[in-house]
Amino acid sequence: MRRAPLAAAAATTSASASSAISITRLRLPRSGISFLASSSCVLRRSLHIYFQQRHQRGIFTNALNPNLNHHNHHHQNKRAMSTTNNSSQAHPGPTPEALPALLAKLQSRLPSSLPRSAHYLVPAATLLALRQPALVGGVFSAFAGQQQGTSGTDSSSSTTTTSGLTSLAIEPTTLSLHLRDLLLKAWTLTGIPLVIGAAASLAVAETASGHAFPAAHAQLSARYGGPPPSSSPSASNPSQAQNPSTQPQPPTPLPLDLAPHAPIPARGATHLQNLYRAQLGPILSTLGAAAADITWLEEAVIYGLFLSDDAVLSRVETSLVVLCAIMGQDLKAPALWHVRGLRRLGVSKDDVEALVRCVEEVAVWVDGGGGGWVGWVGEVEGDLVGDEAWEAEGRGEGGQKA
């Protein structure tokens, strides 16, 4: 009976193995043993060099271990991984032409309970964090051009632009003011080089729009002081724009004094306490000898001068910008801090989760990365329960015990 090829091969292999075993039982002279040992070393060295060269040329890796390329790719550039785990399909990358479609998708997913400014603040802050400053001007162009390209006959209802965006009925000057305030605050989170690039992109878009924009926003001097946010309504409030008599008078600027306990650092400390509450002390305690330096930087500069300023963007709007800019960098710990902050400002858990999904959507659009961030939102709920005890201690607006 004829043997099958596989059986024949197995028999040959078995015979070879038996021969090898019988050879090892022979008493070979020392010269023969040395020859076999040296031959084995040469063979191993040759194979090592061969496979190493093929690996360097990218030929052998997939054949040896299909998961190895994926593993290395994950460590070299985590953000370039697709959330669908389909590494065989190249990501097209972001383009200005595709940006309006992304913005329209975000509009359909952002809750109506969030400020309408979130429609452009969320993508702009996230694109900045994802190192796409050149696209910030495209966000401006998409919404600034709505008045020239809307469809629909009922002016009292939302209209849809030719690009698929829902019209926000926002003046280009207000849109510019909001995006510039976003950049003034976002540099503390993403760094100044990205912000400079975004400002240049915004300038090109503003010029192309044909509108005139002031060189500096009207309340720049008011950044260094003013009444509490509760008595300074946001400039983005539509009711204020429609009724100029309700516009607050420019507050009297505080002296530009960044020394500890001066008015500006005190404003920053108040804002920090209201956002972080019982978690602030434990966070600062992890900084060791740098705690005093970082505390001053946060209170006087980051929060004192910028993030606590509500002359243009409200507290909620600023917190949206902050969370998007941090989460877009895939930084979990600080993202959790500002998830708590948004929740403490009255934004519901469902709305925060919807916001984070939009950040993920932008990340996927940019490079196929992002994912799993929505699950972070639920991790802070236990800390929010503890807020009642924190408030019961009698801590006032300034974060000190009354």
Tab-separated table of C-alpha atoms in Angstrom:
chain	number	residue	atom	x	y	z
A	1	MET	CA	0.000	0.000	0.000
A	2	ARG	CA	1.363	3.399	-1.030
A	3	ARG	CA	2.028	5.777	1.833
A	4	ALA	CA	0.530	9.246	1.810
A	5	PRO	CA	3.109	12.033	1.379
A	6	LEU	CA	2.522	13.278	4.902
A	7	ALA	CA	2.996	9.812	6.395
A	8	ALA	CA	6.123	9.307	4.314
A	9	ALA	CA	7.539	12.603	5.524
A	10	ALA	CA	6.771	11.668	9.105
A	11	ALA	CA	8.489	8.330	8.668
A	12	THR	CA	11.550	10.011	7.181
A	13	THR	CA	11.664	12.472	10.053
A	14	SER	CA	11.352	9.635	12.552
A	15	ALA	CA	14.157	7.715	10.872
A	16	SER	CA	16.384	10.781	10.912
A	17	ALA	CA	15.677	11.297	14.582
A	18	SER	CA	16.535	7.657	15.322
A	19	SER	CA	19.799	8.025	13.432
A	20	ALA	CA	20.616	11.160	15.374
A	21	ILE	CA	19.969	9.351	18.642
A	22	SER	CA	22.132	6.406	17.659
A	23	ILE	CA	24.959	8.750	16.649
A	24	THR	CA	24.943	10.388	20.056
A	25	ARG	CA	25.481	6.966	21.613
A	26	LEU	CA	28.684	6.459	19.630
A	27	ARG	CA	31.993	7.274	21.171
A	28	LEU	CA	33.292	9.832	18.688
A	29	PRO	CA	36.883	11.046	18.816
A	30	ARG	CA	37.488	14.510	20.209
A	31	SER	CA	38.135	15.908	16.737
A	32	GLY	CA	34.704	14.749	15.556
A	33	ILE	CA	32.949	16.272	18.551
A	34	SER	CA	34.766	19.584	18.000
A	35	PHE	CA	33.774	19.551	14.333
A	36	LEU	CA	30.086	19.005	15.150
A	37	ALA	CA	30.113	21.719	17.824
A	38	SER	CA	31.788	24.290	15.587
A	39	SER	CA	29.426	23.481	12.718
A	40	SER	CA	26.439	23.972	15.001
A	41	CYS	CA	27.728	27.375	16.146
A	42	VAL	CA	28.315	28.494	12.568
A	43	LEU	CA	24.817	27.399	11.574
A	44	ARG	CA	23.182	29.211	14.494
A	45	ARG	CA	25.174	32.380	13.769
A	46	SER	CA	24.255	32.279	10.072
A	47	LEU	CA	20.576	31.846	10.836
A	48	HIS	CA	20.684	34.701	13.352
A	49	ILE	CA	22.251	37.080	10.821
A	50	TYR	CA	19.811	35.970	8.117
A	51	PHE	CA	16.699	36.535	10.220
A	52	GLN	CA	18.056	39.801	11.616
A	53	GLN	CA	18.596	41.199	8.116
A	54	ARG	CA	15.156	40.126	6.986
A	55	HIS	CA	13.600	41.664	10.096
A	56	GLN	CA	15.355	44.980	9.466
A	57	ARG	CA	14.024	45.002	5.908
A	58	GLY	CA	10.515	44.355	7.195
A	59	ILE	CA	10.279	41.017	5.376
A	60	PHE	CA	10.299	38.412	8.100
A	61	THR	CA	8.344	40.039	10.932
A	62	ASN	CA	4.844	39.271	9.740
A	63	ALA	CA	5.704	35.718	8.706
A	64	LEU	CA	7.302	34.903	12.040
A	65	ASN	CA	4.706	36.564	14.271
A	66	PRO	CA	1.734	38.424	12.797
A	67	ASN	CA	1.142	40.132	16.144
A	68	LEU	CA	4.661	41.535	16.434
A	69	ASN	CA	4.147	44.426	14.052
A	70	HIS	CA	0.944	45.339	15.843
A	71	HIS	CA	2.743	45.192	19.199
A	72	ASN	CA	5.597	47.426	18.046
A	73	HIS	CA	3.226	49.819	16.320
A	74	HIS	CA	1.257	50.171	19.557
A	75	HIS	CA	4.326	51.282	21.489
A	76	GLN	CA	5.736	53.507	18.756
A	77	ASN	CA	2.517	55.402	18.127
A	78	LYS	CA	-0.453	54.424	20.252
A	79	ARG	CA	-2.690	57.087	18.748
A	80	ALA	CA	-2.226	55.691	15.229
A	81	MET	CA	-4.062	52.478	16.113
A	82	SER	CA	-7.565	52.153	14.748
A	83	THR	CA	-10.363	51.625	17.218
A	84	THR	CA	-11.611	48.906	14.887
A	85	ASN	CA	-8.266	47.056	15.181
A	86	ASN	CA	-8.104	46.885	11.407
A	87	SER	CA	-4.409	47.523	10.845
A	88	SER	CA	-4.538	46.458	7.208
A	89	GLN	CA	-6.587	49.504	6.217
A	90	ALA	CA	-4.659	52.790	6.117
A	91	HIS	CA	-6.306	55.779	7.751
A	92	PRO	CA	-6.978	58.587	5.243
A	93	GLY	CA	-6.013	61.342	7.694
A	94	PRO	CA	-7.713	64.682	8.325
A	95	THR	CA	-8.345	67.122	5.491
A	96	PRO	CA	-9.929	70.592	5.435
A	97	GLU	CA	-12.422	69.352	2.851
A	98	ALA	CA	-13.703	66.625	5.199
A	99	LEU	CA	-13.905	68.906	8.242
A	100	PRO	CA	-17.493	70.186	7.701
A	101	ALA	CA	-18.808	66.613	7.645
A	102	LEU	CA	-17.087	65.935	10.971
A	103	LEU	CA	-18.533	69.116	12.475
A	104	ALA	CA	-22.014	68.150	11.309
A	105	LYS	CA	-21.631	64.737	12.935
A	106	LEU	CA	-20.558	66.343	16.211
A	107	GLN	CA	-23.533	68.693	16.090
A	108	SER	CA	-25.873	65.733	15.902
A	109	ARG	CA	-24.276	64.162	18.980
A	110	LEU	CA	-23.750	67.115	21.298
A	111	PRO	CA	-26.594	67.453	23.838
A	112	SER	CA	-28.812	70.504	23.476
A	113	SER	CA	-28.352	71.136	27.199
A	114	LEU	CA	-24.726	72.139	26.583
A	115	PRO	CA	-23.979	75.683	25.392
A	116	ARG	CA	-24.378	76.017	21.637
A	117	SER	CA	-20.832	77.322	21.534
A	118	ALA	CA	-19.776	73.718	22.230
A	119	HIS	CA	-20.404	73.055	18.529
A	120	TYR	CA	-17.188	74.894	17.676
A	121	LEU	CA	-15.329	74.975	21.010
A	122	VAL	CA	-15.247	71.171	21.331
A	123	PRO	CA	-13.769	70.416	17.885
A	124	ALA	CA	-11.365	73.376	18.017
A	125	ALA	CA	-9.946	72.430	21.434
A	126	THR	CA	-9.711	68.746	20.512
A	127	LEU	CA	-8.028	69.402	17.162
A	128	LEU	CA	-5.498	71.592	18.948
A	129	ALA	CA	-4.737	68.804	21.431
A	130	LEU	CA	-4.374	66.340	18.556
A	131	ARG	CA	-1.714	68.564	16.982
A	132	GLN	CA	-3.891	69.829	14.148
A	133	PRO	CA	-3.678	73.615	14.684
A	134	ALA	CA	-4.036	74.346	10.966
A	135	LEU	CA	-7.626	73.069	11.095
A	136	VAL	CA	-8.802	75.569	13.721
A	137	GLY	CA	-9.278	78.143	10.981
A	138	GLY	CA	-11.490	75.636	9.189
A	139	VAL	CA	-13.761	75.454	12.238
A	140	PHE	CA	-14.174	79.230	12.052
A	141	SER	CA	-14.861	79.156	8.302
A	142	ALA	CA	-17.483	76.431	8.628
A	143	PHE	CA	-19.582	78.391	11.113
A	144	ALA	CA	-18.786	81.942	10.004
A	145	GLY	CA	-20.036	81.157	6.511
A	146	GLN	CA	-23.431	79.914	7.690
A	147	GLN	CA	-25.207	83.213	7.175
A	148	GLN	CA	-24.320	83.174	3.492
A	149	GLY	CA	-25.212	79.537	2.872
A	150	THR	CA	-28.279	78.493	4.862
A	151	SER	CA	-31.334	76.697	3.579
A	152	GLY	CA	-34.855	76.701	4.946
A	153	THR	CA	-37.640	79.268	5.082
A	154	ASP	CA	-38.579	79.414	8.762
A	155	SER	CA	-36.219	81.918	10.354
A	156	SER	CA	-37.460	81.020	13.836
A	157	SER	CA	-36.249	77.430	13.584
A	158	SER	CA	-32.821	75.933	13.068
A	159	THR	CA	-31.643	75.932	9.479
A	160	THR	CA	-29.164	73.681	7.757
A	161	THR	CA	-26.244	75.017	5.766
A	162	THR	CA	-25.139	73.755	2.400
A	163	SER	CA	-22.340	71.879	4.205
A	164	GLY	CA	-24.831	69.995	6.389
A	165	LEU	CA	-24.202	72.049	9.530
A	166	THR	CA	-27.041	73.315	11.663
A	167	SER	CA	-26.886	77.099	11.714
A	168	LEU	CA	-25.994	78.647	15.071
A	169	ALA	CA	-26.899	82.170	13.933
A	170	ILE	CA	-23.660	83.474	15.424
A	171	GLU	CA	-21.929	86.633	14.304
A	172	PRO	CA	-18.448	86.062	12.872
A	173	THR	CA	-17.036	88.639	15.304
A	174	THR	CA	-18.433	86.685	18.268
A	175	LEU	CA	-17.158	83.417	16.827
A	176	SER	CA	-13.707	84.940	16.419
A	177	LEU	CA	-13.808	86.301	19.962
A	178	HIS	CA	-14.663	82.876	21.381
A	179	LEU	CA	-11.994	81.018	19.431
A	180	ARG	CA	-9.343	83.567	20.358
A	181	ASP	CA	-10.294	83.264	24.017
A	182	LEU	CA	-10.050	79.480	23.622
A	183	LEU	CA	-6.483	79.896	22.364
A	184	LEU	CA	-5.534	82.245	25.207
A	185	LYS	CA	-6.637	79.566	27.660
A	186	ALA	CA	-5.572	76.440	25.786
A	187	TRP	CA	-1.886	77.368	25.690
A	188	THR	CA	-1.730	76.422	29.377
A	189	LEU	CA	-2.791	72.907	28.364
A	190	THR	CA	-1.242	72.212	24.949
A	191	GLY	CA	1.724	74.601	24.815
A	192	ILE	CA	2.272	77.867	22.987
A	193	PRO	CA	3.685	76.523	19.657
A	194	LEU	CA	0.408	74.803	18.772
A	195	VAL	CA	-1.562	77.886	19.786
A	196	ILE	CA	0.582	80.138	17.579
A	197	GLY	CA	-0.081	77.820	14.650
A	198	ALA	CA	-3.808	77.838	15.364
A	199	ALA	CA	-3.842	81.643	15.639
A	200	ALA	CA	-2.200	81.913	12.225
A	201	SER	CA	-4.762	79.495	10.785
A	202	LEU	CA	-7.583	81.517	12.338
A	203	ALA	CA	-6.142	84.749	10.925
A	204	VAL	CA	-6.150	83.327	7.392
A	205	ALA	CA	-9.773	82.218	7.780
A	206	GLU	CA	-10.825	85.587	9.185
A	207	THR	CA	-9.233	87.402	6.255
A	208	ALA	CA	-10.934	85.091	3.772
A	209	SER	CA	-14.322	85.728	5.396
A	210	GLY	CA	-14.231	89.389	4.418
A	211	HIS	CA	-15.260	90.592	7.872
A	212	ALA	CA	-13.415	93.128	9.976
A	213	PHE	CA	-12.170	91.962	13.355
A	214	PRO	CA	-10.704	94.067	16.169
A	215	ALA	CA	-7.021	93.591	16.816
A	216	ALA	CA	-7.703	92.793	20.476
A	217	HIS	CA	-10.955	91.842	22.137
A	218	ALA	CA	-12.713	94.704	23.849
A	219	GLN	CA	-12.281	93.424	27.382
A	220	LEU	CA	-8.608	92.485	27.255
A	221	SER	CA	-7.765	94.858	30.102
A	222	ALA	CA	-10.519	93.273	32.175
A	223	ARG	CA	-8.707	89.928	32.162
A	224	TYR	CA	-6.842	91.045	35.249
A	225	GLY	CA	-9.862	91.435	37.472
A	226	GLY	CA	-13.566	92.099	37.803
A	227	PRO	CA	-16.596	90.972	39.779
A	228	PRO	CA	-17.284	87.290	40.481
A	229	PRO	CA	-18.449	85.188	37.504
A	230	SER	CA	-21.966	84.983	38.939
A	231	SER	CA	-22.423	88.729	38.354
A	232	SER	CA	-20.587	88.779	35.005
A	233	PRO	CA	-22.730	86.939	32.433
A	234	SER	CA	-20.866	85.330	29.576
A	235	ALA	CA	-20.461	87.380	26.427
A	236	SER	CA	-21.770	84.345	24.539
A	237	ASN	CA	-25.248	84.712	26.057
A	238	PRO	CA	-27.573	85.448	23.093
A	239	SER	CA	-29.981	87.444	25.272
A	240	GLN	CA	-27.209	89.914	26.061
A	241	ALA	CA	-26.412	90.395	22.395
A	242	GLN	CA	-30.055	91.113	21.603
A	243	ASN	CA	-30.479	93.560	24.485
A	244	PRO	CA	-27.413	95.788	24.833
A	245	SER	CA	-28.823	97.378	27.976
A	246	THR	CA	-28.210	94.120	29.821
A	247	GLN	CA	-24.518	94.085	28.908
A	248	PRO	CA	-22.361	94.339	32.060
A	249	GLN	CA	-20.059	97.309	32.348
A	250	PRO	CA	-16.358	96.483	31.975
A	251	PRO	CA	-15.079	95.643	35.456
A	252	THR	CA	-12.352	97.654	37.085
A	253	PRO	CA	-9.086	95.833	36.417
A	254	LEU	CA	-7.155	94.462	39.340
A	255	PRO	CA	-3.459	95.242	39.612
A	256	LEU	CA	-1.280	92.782	37.754
A	257	ASP	CA	0.183	91.332	40.925
A	258	LEU	CA	0.984	87.622	40.873
A	259	ALA	CA	2.422	87.412	44.368
A	260	PRO	CA	0.798	84.804	46.636
A	261	HIS	CA	-2.460	86.032	48.216
A	262	ALA	CA	-2.746	88.948	45.766
A	263	PRO	CA	-6.190	89.391	44.121
A	264	ILE	CA	-5.364	87.460	40.942
A	265	PRO	CA	-3.873	84.395	42.690
A	266	ALA	CA	-6.756	84.555	45.164
A	267	ARG	CA	-9.207	84.373	42.255
A	268	GLY	CA	-7.317	81.395	40.878
A	269	ALA	CA	-7.305	79.663	44.271
A	270	THR	CA	-11.061	80.138	44.559
A	271	HIS	CA	-11.612	78.602	41.144
A	272	LEU	CA	-9.318	75.683	41.932
A	273	GLN	CA	-11.148	74.937	45.171
A	274	ASN	CA	-14.540	75.017	43.484
A	275	LEU	CA	-13.446	72.553	40.801
A	276	TYR	CA	-11.211	70.192	42.791
A	277	ARG	CA	-12.685	70.457	46.298
A	278	ALA	CA	-11.632	67.607	48.580
A	279	GLN	CA	-9.311	66.149	45.924
A	280	LEU	CA	-7.073	69.249	45.680
A	281	GLY	CA	-5.010	68.552	48.791
A	282	PRO	CA	-4.227	64.913	47.934
A	283	ILE	CA	-3.264	65.888	44.379
A	284	LEU	CA	-0.847	68.590	45.539
A	285	SER	CA	0.626	66.243	48.133
A	286	THR	CA	1.975	64.035	45.335
A	287	LEU	CA	4.218	66.819	43.997
A	288	GLY	CA	6.839	66.722	46.734
A	289	ALA	CA	9.222	69.672	46.844
A	290	ALA	CA	7.605	71.145	43.705
A	291	ALA	CA	4.198	71.492	45.391
A	292	ALA	CA	4.701	75.137	46.388
A	293	ASP	CA	5.957	76.080	42.912
A	294	ILE	CA	3.121	74.309	41.104
A	295	THR	CA	0.533	75.729	43.503
A	296	TRP	CA	1.685	79.276	42.755
A	297	LEU	CA	1.756	78.577	38.999
A	298	GLU	CA	-1.779	77.169	39.081
A	299	GLU	CA	-3.253	79.865	41.322
A	300	ALA	CA	-1.513	82.917	39.871
A	301	VAL	CA	-1.074	82.142	36.177
A	302	ILE	CA	-2.994	79.155	34.831
A	303	TYR	CA	-6.188	79.704	36.812
A	304	GLY	CA	-5.648	83.217	38.179
A	305	LEU	CA	-4.969	84.933	34.858
A	306	PHE	CA	-6.648	82.622	32.380
A	307	LEU	CA	-8.929	79.735	33.323
A	308	SER	CA	-10.859	81.664	35.994
A	309	ASP	CA	-11.488	84.584	33.634
A	310	ASP	CA	-15.113	84.670	32.469
A	311	ALA	CA	-15.103	87.895	30.479
A	312	VAL	CA	-15.680	85.983	27.222
A	313	LEU	CA	-16.257	82.276	27.815
A	314	SER	CA	-18.331	81.157	30.791
A	315	ARG	CA	-17.115	78.720	33.416
A	316	VAL	CA	-18.854	75.817	31.696
A	317	GLU	CA	-17.522	76.821	28.274
A	318	THR	CA	-13.986	77.100	29.646
A	319	SER	CA	-14.316	73.716	31.342
A	320	LEU	CA	-15.434	72.173	28.050
A	321	VAL	CA	-12.291	73.534	26.421
A	322	VAL	CA	-10.078	72.285	29.253
A	323	LEU	CA	-11.480	68.744	29.263
A	324	CYS	CA	-11.286	68.397	25.471
A	325	ALA	CA	-7.704	69.693	25.379
A	326	ILE	CA	-6.597	67.259	28.091
A	327	MET	CA	-8.550	64.208	26.984
A	328	GLY	CA	-7.380	64.676	23.406
A	329	GLN	CA	-3.855	64.083	24.738
A	330	ASP	CA	-4.973	60.802	26.358
A	331	LEU	CA	-4.030	62.018	29.852
A	332	LYS	CA	-6.293	60.127	32.207
A	333	ALA	CA	-5.467	61.592	35.628
A	334	PRO	CA	-5.941	65.282	34.739
A	335	ALA	CA	-8.916	64.362	32.565
A	336	LEU	CA	-10.606	62.840	35.614
A	337	TRP	CA	-9.956	66.037	37.565
A	338	HIS	CA	-11.863	68.050	34.979
A	339	VAL	CA	-14.634	65.496	34.558
A	340	ARG	CA	-15.272	66.159	38.246
A	341	GLY	CA	-15.072	69.880	37.572
A	342	LEU	CA	-17.726	69.748	34.844
A	343	ARG	CA	-19.990	67.637	37.015
A	344	ARG	CA	-19.576	70.136	39.866
A	345	LEU	CA	-20.573	72.939	37.523
A	346	GLY	CA	-23.900	71.201	36.984
A	347	VAL	CA	-23.251	69.244	33.781
A	348	SER	CA	-24.928	65.837	33.993
A	349	LYS	CA	-23.085	62.548	33.695
A	350	ASP	CA	-24.931	61.738	30.455
A	351	ASP	CA	-23.912	65.074	28.949
A	352	VAL	CA	-20.267	64.595	29.936
A	353	GLU	CA	-20.287	61.123	28.377
A	354	ALA	CA	-21.774	62.549	25.177
A	355	LEU	CA	-19.072	65.214	25.170
A	356	VAL	CA	-16.328	62.601	25.570
A	357	ARG	CA	-17.790	60.562	22.701
A	358	CYS	CA	-17.411	63.635	20.528
A	359	VAL	CA	-13.763	63.981	21.581
A	360	GLU	CA	-13.271	60.326	20.613
A	361	GLU	CA	-14.983	60.998	17.290
A	362	VAL	CA	-12.500	63.758	16.502
A	363	ALA	CA	-9.571	61.532	17.525
A	364	VAL	CA	-10.750	58.742	15.228
A	365	TRP	CA	-11.199	61.231	12.396
A	366	VAL	CA	-7.689	62.611	12.843
A	367	ASP	CA	-5.655	59.411	13.006
A	368	GLY	CA	-7.884	56.467	13.823
A	369	GLY	CA	-6.922	56.645	17.507
A	370	GLY	CA	-8.867	57.328	20.655
A	371	GLY	CA	-11.173	55.052	22.525
A	372	GLY	CA	-12.179	53.944	25.978
A	373	TRP	CA	-12.367	57.475	27.327
A	374	VAL	CA	-16.114	57.380	27.953
A	375	GLY	CA	-15.532	54.770	30.642
A	376	TRP	CA	-13.489	57.280	32.611
A	377	VAL	CA	-16.539	59.428	33.322
A	378	GLY	CA	-18.132	56.960	35.728
A	379	GLU	CA	-14.949	56.641	37.777
A	380	VAL	CA	-15.478	59.973	39.542
A	381	GLU	CA	-19.029	59.485	40.773
A	382	GLY	CA	-17.868	58.297	44.194
A	383	ASP	CA	-15.866	61.499	44.660
A	384	LEU	CA	-18.922	63.600	43.855
A	385	VAL	CA	-20.882	61.907	46.620
A	386	GLY	CA	-18.213	63.125	49.025
A	387	ASP	CA	-18.892	66.731	48.013
A	388	GLU	CA	-21.734	66.908	50.506
A	389	ALA	CA	-19.326	66.306	53.375
A	390	TRP	CA	-16.924	68.877	51.927
A	391	GLU	CA	-19.682	71.481	51.758
A	392	ALA	CA	-20.906	70.560	55.227
A	393	GLU	CA	-17.556	71.680	56.629
A	394	GLY	CA	-18.593	75.243	55.822
A	395	ARG	CA	-16.228	75.928	52.959
A	396	GLY	CA	-17.213	79.091	51.182
A	397	GLU	CA	-16.632	80.430	47.680
A	398	GLY	CA	-12.998	81.034	48.466
A	399	GLY	CA	-12.370	77.433	49.392
A	400	GLN	CA	-11.629	78.244	53.012
A	401	LYS	CA	-13.563	77.212	56.046
A	402	ALA	CA	-16.108	79.848	56.946
